[in-house]
Short mmCIF file of N, CA and C in Angstrom, two decimals:
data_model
loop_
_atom_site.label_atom_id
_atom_site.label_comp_id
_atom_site.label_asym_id
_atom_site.label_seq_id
_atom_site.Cartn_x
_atom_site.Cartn_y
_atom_site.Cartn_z
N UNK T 11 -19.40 0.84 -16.03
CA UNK T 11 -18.98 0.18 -14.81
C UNK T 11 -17.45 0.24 -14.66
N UNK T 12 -16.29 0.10 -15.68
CA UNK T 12 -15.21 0.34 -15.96
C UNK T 12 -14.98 1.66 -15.31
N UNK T 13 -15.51 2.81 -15.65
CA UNK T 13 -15.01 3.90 -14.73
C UNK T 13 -15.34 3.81 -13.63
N UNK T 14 -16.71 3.53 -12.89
CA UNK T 14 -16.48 3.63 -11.87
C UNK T 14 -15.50 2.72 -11.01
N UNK T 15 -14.91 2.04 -11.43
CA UNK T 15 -13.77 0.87 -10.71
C UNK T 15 -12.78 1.66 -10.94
N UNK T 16 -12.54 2.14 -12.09
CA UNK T 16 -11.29 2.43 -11.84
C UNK T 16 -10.91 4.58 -10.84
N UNK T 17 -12.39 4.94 -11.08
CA UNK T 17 -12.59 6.14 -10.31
C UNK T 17 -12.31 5.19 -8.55
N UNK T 18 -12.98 4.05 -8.13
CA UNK T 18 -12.96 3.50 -6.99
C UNK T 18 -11.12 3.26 -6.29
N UNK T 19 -10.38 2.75 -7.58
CA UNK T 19 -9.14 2.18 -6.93
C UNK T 19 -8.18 3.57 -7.25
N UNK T 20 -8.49 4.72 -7.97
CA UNK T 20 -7.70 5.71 -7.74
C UNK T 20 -8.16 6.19 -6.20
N UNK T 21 -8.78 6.68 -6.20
CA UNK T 21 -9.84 7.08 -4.82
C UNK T 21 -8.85 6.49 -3.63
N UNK T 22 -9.24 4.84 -3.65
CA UNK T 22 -8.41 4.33 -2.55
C UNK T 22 -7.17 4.62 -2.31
N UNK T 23 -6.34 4.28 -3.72
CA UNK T 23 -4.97 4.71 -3.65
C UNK T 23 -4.42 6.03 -3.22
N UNK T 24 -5.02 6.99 -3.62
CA UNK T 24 -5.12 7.86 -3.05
C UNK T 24 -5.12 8.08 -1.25
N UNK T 25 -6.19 7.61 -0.74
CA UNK T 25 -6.29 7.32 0.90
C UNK T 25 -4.99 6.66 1.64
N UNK T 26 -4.77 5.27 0.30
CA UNK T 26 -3.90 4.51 1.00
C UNK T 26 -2.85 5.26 1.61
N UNK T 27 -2.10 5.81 0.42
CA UNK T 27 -0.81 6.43 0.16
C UNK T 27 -1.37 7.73 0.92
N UNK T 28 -1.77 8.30 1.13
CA UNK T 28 -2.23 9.61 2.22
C UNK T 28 -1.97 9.15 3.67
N UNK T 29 -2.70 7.65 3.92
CA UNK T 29 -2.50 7.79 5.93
C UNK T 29 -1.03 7.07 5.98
N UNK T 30 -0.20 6.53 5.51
CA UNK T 30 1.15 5.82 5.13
C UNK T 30 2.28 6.71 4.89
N UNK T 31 1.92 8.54 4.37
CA UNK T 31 2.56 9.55 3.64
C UNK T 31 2.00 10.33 5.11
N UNK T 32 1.09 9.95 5.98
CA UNK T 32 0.92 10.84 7.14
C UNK T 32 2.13 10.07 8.54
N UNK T 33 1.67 8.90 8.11
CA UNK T 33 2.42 8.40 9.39
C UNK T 33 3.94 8.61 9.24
N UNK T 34 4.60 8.40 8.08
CA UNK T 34 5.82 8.40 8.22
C UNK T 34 6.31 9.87 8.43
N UNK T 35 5.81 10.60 7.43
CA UNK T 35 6.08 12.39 7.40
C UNK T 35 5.74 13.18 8.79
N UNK T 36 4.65 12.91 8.91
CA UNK T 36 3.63 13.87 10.23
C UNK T 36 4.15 13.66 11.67
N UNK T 37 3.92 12.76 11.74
CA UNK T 37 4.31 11.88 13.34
C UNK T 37 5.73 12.20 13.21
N UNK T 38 6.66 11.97 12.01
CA UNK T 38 8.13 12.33 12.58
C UNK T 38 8.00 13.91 12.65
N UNK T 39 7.48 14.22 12.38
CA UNK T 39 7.41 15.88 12.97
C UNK T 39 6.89 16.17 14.39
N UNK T 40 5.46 15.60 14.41
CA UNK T 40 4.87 15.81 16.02
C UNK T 40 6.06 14.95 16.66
N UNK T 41 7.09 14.02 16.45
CA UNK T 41 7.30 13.83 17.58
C UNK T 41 8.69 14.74 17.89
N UNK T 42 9.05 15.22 16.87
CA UNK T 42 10.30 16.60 17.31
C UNK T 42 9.77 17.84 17.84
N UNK T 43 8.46 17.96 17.82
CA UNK T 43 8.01 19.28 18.85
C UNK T 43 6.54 18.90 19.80
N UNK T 44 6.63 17.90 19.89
CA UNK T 44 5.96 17.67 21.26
C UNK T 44 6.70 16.16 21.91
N UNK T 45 6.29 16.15 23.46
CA UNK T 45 6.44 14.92 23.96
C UNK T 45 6.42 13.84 23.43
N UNK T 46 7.26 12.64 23.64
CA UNK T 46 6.72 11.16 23.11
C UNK T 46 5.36 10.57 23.62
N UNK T 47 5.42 10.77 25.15
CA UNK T 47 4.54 10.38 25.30
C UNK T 47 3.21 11.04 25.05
N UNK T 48 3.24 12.18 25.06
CA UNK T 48 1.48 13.01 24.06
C UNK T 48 1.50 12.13 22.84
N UNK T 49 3.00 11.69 21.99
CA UNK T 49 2.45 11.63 20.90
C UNK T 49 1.82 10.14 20.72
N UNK T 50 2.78 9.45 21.54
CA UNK T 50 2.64 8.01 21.83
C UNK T 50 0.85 7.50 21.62
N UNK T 51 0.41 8.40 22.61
CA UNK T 51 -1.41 8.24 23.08
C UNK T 51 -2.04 8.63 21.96
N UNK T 52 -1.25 9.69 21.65
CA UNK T 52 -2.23 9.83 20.14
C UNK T 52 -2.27 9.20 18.90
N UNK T 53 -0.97 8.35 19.15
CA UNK T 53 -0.89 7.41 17.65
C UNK T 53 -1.74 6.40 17.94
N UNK T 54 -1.75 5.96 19.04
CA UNK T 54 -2.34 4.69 19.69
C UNK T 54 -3.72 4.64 19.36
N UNK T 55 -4.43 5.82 19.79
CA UNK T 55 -5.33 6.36 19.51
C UNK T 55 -6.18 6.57 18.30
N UNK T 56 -5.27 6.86 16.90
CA UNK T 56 -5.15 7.09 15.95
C UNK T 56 -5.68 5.70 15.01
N UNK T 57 -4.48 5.35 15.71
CA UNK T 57 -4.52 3.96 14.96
C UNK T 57 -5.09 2.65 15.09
N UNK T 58 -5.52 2.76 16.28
CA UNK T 58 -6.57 1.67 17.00
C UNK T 58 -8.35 1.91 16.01
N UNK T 59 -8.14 3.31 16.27
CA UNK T 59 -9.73 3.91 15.23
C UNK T 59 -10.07 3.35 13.84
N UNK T 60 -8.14 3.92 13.53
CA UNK T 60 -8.21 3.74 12.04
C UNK T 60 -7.99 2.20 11.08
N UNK T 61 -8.04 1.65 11.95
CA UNK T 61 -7.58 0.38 11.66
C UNK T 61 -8.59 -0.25 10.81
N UNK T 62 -9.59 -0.09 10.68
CA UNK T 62 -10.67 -0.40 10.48
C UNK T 62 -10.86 0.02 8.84
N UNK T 63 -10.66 1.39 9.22
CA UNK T 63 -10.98 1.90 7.94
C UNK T 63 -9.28 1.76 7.14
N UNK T 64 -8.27 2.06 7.27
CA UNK T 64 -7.71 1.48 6.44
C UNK T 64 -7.29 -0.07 5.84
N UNK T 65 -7.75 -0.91 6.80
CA UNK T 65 -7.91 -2.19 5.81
C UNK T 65 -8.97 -2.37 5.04
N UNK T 66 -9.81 -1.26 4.99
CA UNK T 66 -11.36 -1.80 4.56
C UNK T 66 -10.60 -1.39 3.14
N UNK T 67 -9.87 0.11 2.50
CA UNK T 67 -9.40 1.15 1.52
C UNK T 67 -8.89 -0.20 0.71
N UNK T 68 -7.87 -1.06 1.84
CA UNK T 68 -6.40 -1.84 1.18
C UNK T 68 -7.24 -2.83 0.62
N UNK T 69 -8.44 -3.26 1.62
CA UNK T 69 -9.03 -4.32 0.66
C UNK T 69 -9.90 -3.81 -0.67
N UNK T 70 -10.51 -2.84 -0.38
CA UNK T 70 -11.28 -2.51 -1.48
C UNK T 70 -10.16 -1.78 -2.84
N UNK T 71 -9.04 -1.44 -2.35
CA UNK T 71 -8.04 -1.35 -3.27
C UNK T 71 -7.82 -2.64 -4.44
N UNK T 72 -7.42 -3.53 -3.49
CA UNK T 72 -7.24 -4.97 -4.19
C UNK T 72 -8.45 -5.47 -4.91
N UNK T 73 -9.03 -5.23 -4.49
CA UNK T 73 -10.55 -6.12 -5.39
C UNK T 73 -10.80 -5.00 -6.56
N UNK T 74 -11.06 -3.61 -6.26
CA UNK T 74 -10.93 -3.00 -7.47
C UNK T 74 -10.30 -3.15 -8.33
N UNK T 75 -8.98 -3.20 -8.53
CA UNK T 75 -7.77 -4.01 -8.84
C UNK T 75 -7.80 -4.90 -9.62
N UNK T 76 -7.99 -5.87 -9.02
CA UNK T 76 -8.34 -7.25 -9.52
C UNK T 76 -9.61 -7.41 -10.42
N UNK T 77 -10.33 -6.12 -10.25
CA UNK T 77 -11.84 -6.30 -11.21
C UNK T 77 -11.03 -5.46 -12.12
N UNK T 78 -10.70 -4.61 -12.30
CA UNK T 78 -9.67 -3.74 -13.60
C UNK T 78 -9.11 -4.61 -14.13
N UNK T 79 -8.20 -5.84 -13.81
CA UNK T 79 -6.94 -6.84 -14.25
C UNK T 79 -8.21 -7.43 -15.18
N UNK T 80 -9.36 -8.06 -14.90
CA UNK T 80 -10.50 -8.85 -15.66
C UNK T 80 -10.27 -8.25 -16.91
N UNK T 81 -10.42 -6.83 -17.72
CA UNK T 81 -10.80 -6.29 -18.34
C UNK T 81 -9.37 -6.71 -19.80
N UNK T 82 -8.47 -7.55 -19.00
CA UNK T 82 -7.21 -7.26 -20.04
C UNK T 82 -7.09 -8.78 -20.25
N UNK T 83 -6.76 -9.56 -21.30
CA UNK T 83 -6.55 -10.55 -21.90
C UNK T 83 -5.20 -11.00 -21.09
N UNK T 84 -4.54 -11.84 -20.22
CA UNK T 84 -3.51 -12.36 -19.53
C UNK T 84 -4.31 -13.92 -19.54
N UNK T 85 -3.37 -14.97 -20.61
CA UNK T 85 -4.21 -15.82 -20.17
C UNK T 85 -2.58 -16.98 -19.82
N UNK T 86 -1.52 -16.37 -19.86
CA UNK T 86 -0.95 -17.20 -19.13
C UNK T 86 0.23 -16.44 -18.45
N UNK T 87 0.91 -16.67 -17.96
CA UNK T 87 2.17 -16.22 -17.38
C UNK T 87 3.00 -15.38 -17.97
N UNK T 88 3.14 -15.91 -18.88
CA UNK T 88 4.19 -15.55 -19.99
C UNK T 88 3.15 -14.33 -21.05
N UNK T 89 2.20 -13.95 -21.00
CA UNK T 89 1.41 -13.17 -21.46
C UNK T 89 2.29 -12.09 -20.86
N UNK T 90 2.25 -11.70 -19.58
CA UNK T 90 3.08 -10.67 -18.71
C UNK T 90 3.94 -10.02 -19.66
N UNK T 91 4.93 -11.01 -20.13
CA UNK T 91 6.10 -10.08 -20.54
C UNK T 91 6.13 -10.02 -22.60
N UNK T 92 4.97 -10.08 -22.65
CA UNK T 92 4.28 -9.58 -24.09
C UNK T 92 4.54 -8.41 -24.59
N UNK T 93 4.59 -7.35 -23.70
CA UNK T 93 3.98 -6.06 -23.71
C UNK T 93 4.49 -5.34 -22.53
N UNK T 94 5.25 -3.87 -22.67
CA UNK T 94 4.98 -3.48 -21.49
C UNK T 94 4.66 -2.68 -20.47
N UNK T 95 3.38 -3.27 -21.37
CA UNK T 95 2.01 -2.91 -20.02
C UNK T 95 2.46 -4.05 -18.98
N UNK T 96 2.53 -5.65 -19.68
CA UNK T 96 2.25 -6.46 -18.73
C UNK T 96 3.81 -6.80 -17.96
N UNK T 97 4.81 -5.94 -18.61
CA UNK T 97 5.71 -5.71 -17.66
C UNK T 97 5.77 -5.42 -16.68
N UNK T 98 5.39 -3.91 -16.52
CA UNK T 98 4.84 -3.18 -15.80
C UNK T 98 4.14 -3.88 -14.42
N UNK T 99 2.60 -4.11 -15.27
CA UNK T 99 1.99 -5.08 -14.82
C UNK T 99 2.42 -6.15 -13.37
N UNK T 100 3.21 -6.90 -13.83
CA UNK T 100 4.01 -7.70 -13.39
C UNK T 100 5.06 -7.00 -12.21
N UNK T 101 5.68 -6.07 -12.03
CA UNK T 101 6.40 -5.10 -11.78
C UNK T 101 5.00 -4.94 -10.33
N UNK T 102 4.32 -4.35 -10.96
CA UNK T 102 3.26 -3.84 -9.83
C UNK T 102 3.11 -4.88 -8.99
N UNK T 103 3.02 -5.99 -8.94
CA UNK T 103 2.62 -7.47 -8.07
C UNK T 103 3.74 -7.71 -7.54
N UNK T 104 4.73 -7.65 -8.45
CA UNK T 104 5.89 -7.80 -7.14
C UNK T 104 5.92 -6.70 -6.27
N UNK T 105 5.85 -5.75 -6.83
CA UNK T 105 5.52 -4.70 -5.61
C UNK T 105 4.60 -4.99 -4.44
N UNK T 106 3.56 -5.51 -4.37
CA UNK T 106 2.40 -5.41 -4.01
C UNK T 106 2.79 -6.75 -2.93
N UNK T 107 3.35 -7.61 -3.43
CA UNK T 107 3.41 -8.99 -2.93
C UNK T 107 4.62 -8.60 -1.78
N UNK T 108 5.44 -7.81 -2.18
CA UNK T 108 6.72 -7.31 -0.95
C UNK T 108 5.76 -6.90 0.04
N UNK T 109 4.83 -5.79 -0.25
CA UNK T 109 4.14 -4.74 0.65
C UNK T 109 3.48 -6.45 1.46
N UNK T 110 2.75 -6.91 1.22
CA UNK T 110 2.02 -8.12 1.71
C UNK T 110 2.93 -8.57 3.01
N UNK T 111 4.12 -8.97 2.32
CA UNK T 111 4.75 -9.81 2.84
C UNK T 111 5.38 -9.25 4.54
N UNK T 112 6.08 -7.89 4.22
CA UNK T 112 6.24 -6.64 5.32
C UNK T 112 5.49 -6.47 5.74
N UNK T 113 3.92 -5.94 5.39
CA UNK T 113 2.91 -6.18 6.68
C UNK T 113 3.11 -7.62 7.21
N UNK T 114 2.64 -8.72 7.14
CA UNK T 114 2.74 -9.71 7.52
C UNK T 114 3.96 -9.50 8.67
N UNK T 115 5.01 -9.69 8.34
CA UNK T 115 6.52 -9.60 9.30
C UNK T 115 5.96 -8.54 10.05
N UNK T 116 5.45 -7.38 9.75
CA UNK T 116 5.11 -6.47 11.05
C UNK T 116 4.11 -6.77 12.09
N UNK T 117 3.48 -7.07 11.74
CA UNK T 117 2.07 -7.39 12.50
C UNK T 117 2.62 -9.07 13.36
N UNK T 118 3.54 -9.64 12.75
CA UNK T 118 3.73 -10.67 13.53
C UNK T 118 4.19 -10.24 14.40
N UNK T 119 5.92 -9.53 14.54
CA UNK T 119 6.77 -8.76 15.30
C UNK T 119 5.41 -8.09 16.14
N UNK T 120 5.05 -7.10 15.78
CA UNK T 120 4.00 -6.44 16.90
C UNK T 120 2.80 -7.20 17.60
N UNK T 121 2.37 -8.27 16.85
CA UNK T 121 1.17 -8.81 17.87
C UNK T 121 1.38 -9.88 18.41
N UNK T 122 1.81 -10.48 17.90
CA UNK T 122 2.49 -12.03 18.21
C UNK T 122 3.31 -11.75 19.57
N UNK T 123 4.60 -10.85 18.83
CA UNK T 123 6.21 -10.87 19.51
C UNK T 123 5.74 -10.00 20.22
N UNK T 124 5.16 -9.16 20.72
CA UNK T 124 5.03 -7.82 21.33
C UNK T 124 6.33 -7.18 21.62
N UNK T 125 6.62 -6.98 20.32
CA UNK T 125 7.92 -5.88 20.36
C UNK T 125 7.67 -4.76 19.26
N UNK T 126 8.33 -4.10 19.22
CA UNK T 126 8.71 -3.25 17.88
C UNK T 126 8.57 -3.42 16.78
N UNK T 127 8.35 -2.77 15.52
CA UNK T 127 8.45 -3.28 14.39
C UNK T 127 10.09 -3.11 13.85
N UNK T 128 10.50 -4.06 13.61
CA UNK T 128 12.52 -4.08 13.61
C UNK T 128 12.62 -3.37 12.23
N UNK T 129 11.58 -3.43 11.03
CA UNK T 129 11.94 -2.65 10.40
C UNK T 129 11.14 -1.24 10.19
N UNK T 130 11.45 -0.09 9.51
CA UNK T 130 10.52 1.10 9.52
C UNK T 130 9.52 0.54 8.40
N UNK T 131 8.59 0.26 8.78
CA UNK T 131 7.49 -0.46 7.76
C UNK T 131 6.92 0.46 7.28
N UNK T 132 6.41 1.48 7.33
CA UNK T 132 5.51 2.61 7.02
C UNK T 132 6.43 3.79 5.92
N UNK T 133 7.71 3.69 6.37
CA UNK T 133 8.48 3.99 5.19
C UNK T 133 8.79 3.52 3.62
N UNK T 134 8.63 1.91 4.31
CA UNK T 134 9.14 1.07 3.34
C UNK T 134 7.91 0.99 2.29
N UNK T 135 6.68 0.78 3.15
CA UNK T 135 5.65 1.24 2.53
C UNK T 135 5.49 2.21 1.57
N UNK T 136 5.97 2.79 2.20
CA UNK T 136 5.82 4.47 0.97
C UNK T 136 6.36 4.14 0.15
N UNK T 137 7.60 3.90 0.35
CA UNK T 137 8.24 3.88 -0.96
C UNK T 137 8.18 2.87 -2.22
N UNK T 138 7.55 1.67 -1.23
CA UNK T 138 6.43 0.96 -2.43
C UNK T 138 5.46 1.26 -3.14
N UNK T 139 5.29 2.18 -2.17
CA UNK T 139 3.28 2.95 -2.99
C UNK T 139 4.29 3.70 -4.30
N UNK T 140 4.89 4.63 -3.84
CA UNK T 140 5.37 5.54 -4.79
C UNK T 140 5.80 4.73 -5.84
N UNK T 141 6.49 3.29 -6.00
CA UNK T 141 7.23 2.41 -7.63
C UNK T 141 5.93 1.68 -7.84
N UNK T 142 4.68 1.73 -7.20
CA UNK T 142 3.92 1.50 -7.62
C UNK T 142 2.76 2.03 -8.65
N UNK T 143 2.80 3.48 -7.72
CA UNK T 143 2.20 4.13 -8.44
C UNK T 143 3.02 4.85 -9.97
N UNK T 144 4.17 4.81 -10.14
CA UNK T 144 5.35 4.98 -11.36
C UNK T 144 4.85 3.98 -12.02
N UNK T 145 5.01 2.87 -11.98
CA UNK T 145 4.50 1.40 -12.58
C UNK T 145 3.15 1.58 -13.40
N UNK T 146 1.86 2.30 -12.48
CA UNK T 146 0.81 1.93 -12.89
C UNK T 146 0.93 2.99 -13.91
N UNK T 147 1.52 4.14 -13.99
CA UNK T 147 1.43 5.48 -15.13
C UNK T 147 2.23 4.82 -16.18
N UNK T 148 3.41 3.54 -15.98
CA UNK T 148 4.62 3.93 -16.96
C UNK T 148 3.52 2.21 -17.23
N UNK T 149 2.10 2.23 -16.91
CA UNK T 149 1.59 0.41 -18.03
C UNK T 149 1.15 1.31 -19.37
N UNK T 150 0.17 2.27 -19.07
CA UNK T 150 -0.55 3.17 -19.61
C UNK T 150 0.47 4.31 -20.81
N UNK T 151 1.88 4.74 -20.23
CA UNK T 151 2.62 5.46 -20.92
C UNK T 151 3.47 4.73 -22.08
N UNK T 152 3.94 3.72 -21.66
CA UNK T 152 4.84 3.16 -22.66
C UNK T 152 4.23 2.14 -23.21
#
């Protein structure tokens, strides 16, 4: 059962970091050789669809996740910085808890505020996935 969870939250991670590594990379390309507005309809488009399925990835990310974390002895706080794996560890959640927090601020700004997102979230994103995914190789490496 262990592999398949952890075959499940590579999988996701994988997806995650794929439509997040599309939006920021891809779209800044379609929009230097086509119209804004073609591209506009098509993100809209895009992302209205996909919405669905990428929170389903982010959630099933996290719960995979969190069923992997079961498997390791952390029985207090201070366990964390034992080891570092649970450096690491630890390292990854703050990661994870920023990413939280930036969606949150975006989705307010955009649904709430109906404005813009003031910061490039989908960048910032990335570049969380990426010290995340460093994190999860360097629990396992060191």
């Amino acid at each position: 059962m262990h592999f398949i969870f952890i075959c499940i939250h590579l999988i996701c991670a994988i997806f995650f970091i794929a439509y997040v590594f599309f939006d920021v990379c891809v779209y800044r390309f379609a929009y230097k050789h086509q119209s804004k507005e073609d591209c506009d309809k098509i993100k809209k488009a895009y992302t209205k669809s996909s919405i669905f399925i990428f929170a389903s990835i982010f959630i099933l990310l996290l719960l995979s996740g969190f069923y992997l974390l079961s498997f390791y002895e952390i029985n207090s706080f201070w366990d964390f910085f034992a080891s570092n794996f649970g450096i690491f560890l630890f390292i990854k959640f703050l990661l994870l808890i920023t990413m939280l927090v930036l969606t949150f601020y975006s989705l307010f700004f955009i649904k709430v505020l109906k404005r813009k997102d003031p910061l490039k979230s989908h960048l910032i994103a990335l570049i969380l996935c990426i010290l995340i995914v460093i994190c999860a190789k360097a629990m396992l490496y060191f």
